[in-house]
Short mmCIF file of C-alpha atoms in Angstrom, two decimals:
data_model
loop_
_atom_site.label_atom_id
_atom_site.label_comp_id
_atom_site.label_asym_id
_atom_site.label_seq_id
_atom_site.Cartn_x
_atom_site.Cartn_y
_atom_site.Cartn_z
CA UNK A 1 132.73 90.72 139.05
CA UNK A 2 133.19 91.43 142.81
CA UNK A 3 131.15 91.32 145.63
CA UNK A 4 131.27 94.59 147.83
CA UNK A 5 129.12 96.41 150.62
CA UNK A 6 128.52 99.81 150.84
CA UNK A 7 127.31 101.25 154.25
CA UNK A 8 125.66 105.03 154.47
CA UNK A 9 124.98 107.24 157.21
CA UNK A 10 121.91 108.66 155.89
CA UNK A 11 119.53 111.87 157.27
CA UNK A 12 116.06 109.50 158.51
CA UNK A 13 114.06 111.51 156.45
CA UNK A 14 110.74 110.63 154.18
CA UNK A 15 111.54 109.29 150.76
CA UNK A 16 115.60 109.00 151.15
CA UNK A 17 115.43 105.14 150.79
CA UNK A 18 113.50 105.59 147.55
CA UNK A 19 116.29 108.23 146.12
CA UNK A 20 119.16 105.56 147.11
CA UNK A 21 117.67 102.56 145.64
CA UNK A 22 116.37 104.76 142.49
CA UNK A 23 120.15 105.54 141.88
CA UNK A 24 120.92 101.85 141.63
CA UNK A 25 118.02 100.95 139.80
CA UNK A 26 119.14 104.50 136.93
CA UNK A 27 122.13 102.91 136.55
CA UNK A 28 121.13 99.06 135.81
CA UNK A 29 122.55 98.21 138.95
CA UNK A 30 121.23 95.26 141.30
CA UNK A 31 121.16 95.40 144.92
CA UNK A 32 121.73 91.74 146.78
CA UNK A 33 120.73 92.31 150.37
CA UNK A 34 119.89 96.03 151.80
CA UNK A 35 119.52 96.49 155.44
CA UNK A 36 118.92 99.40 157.13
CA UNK A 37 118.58 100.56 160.81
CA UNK A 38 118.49 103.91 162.89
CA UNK A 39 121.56 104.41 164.95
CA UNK A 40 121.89 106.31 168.43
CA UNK A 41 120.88 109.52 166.92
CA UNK A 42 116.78 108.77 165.79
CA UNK A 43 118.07 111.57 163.20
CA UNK A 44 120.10 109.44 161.32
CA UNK A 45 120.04 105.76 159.89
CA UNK A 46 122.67 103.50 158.39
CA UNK A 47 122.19 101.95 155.50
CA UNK A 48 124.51 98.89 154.42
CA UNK A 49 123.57 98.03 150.77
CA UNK A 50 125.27 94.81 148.74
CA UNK A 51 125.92 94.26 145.81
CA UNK A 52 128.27 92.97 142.61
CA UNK A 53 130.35 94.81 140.56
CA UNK A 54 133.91 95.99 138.81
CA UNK A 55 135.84 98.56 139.97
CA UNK A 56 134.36 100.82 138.09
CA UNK A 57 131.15 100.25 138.96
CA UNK A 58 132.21 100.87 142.76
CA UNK A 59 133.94 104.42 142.30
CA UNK A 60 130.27 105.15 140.46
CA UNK A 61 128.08 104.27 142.78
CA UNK A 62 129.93 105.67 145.48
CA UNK A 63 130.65 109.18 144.09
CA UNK A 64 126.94 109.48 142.97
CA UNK A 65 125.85 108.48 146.19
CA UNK A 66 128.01 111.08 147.74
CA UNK A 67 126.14 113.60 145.91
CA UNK A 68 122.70 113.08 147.12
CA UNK A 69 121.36 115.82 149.52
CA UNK A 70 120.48 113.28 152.51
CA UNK A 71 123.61 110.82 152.55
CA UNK A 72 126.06 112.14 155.10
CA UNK A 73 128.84 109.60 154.40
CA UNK A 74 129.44 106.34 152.72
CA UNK A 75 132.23 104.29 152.80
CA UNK A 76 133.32 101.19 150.40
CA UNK A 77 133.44 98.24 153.07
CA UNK A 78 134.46 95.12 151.31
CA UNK A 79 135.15 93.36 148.13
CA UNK A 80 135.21 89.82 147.48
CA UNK A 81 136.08 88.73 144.12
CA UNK A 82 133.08 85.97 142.30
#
């Protein structure tokens, strides 16, 4: 199992935080720390989510996130092996 981080550049919209942690909870997956924080634009919020996980897991998470209709990017920060 690693440790990784996952940060999101998210639309700051009503209900997006539910549809982001509701994709990790579908999935069995848990979420270690979540912090999240609007950036210059008030339009838009960044999201950095941890967690634990395999490779596989990682590739996952990160395509499905991709696919939701309010994340605007995400990008695989770290990994640190447990």
């Amino acid at each position: 199992m690693e440790k990784f981080t996952v940060e999101l550049l998210v639309s700051n919209r009503y209900g997006v935080l539910n549809r982001i942690t509701g994709l990790y909870a579908r999935r069995g997956y848990n979420i270690d720390s979540l912090f999240v924080n609007e950036t210059e634009d008030p339009e838009v919020s960044r999201m950095t989510i941890c967690s634990h996980g395999d490779k596989d897991v990682q590739v996952q998470l990160v395509r499905q996130l991709r696919k939701l209709y309010d994340v605007r990017s995400v990008v695989l920060m770290s990994t640190v092996e447990i």
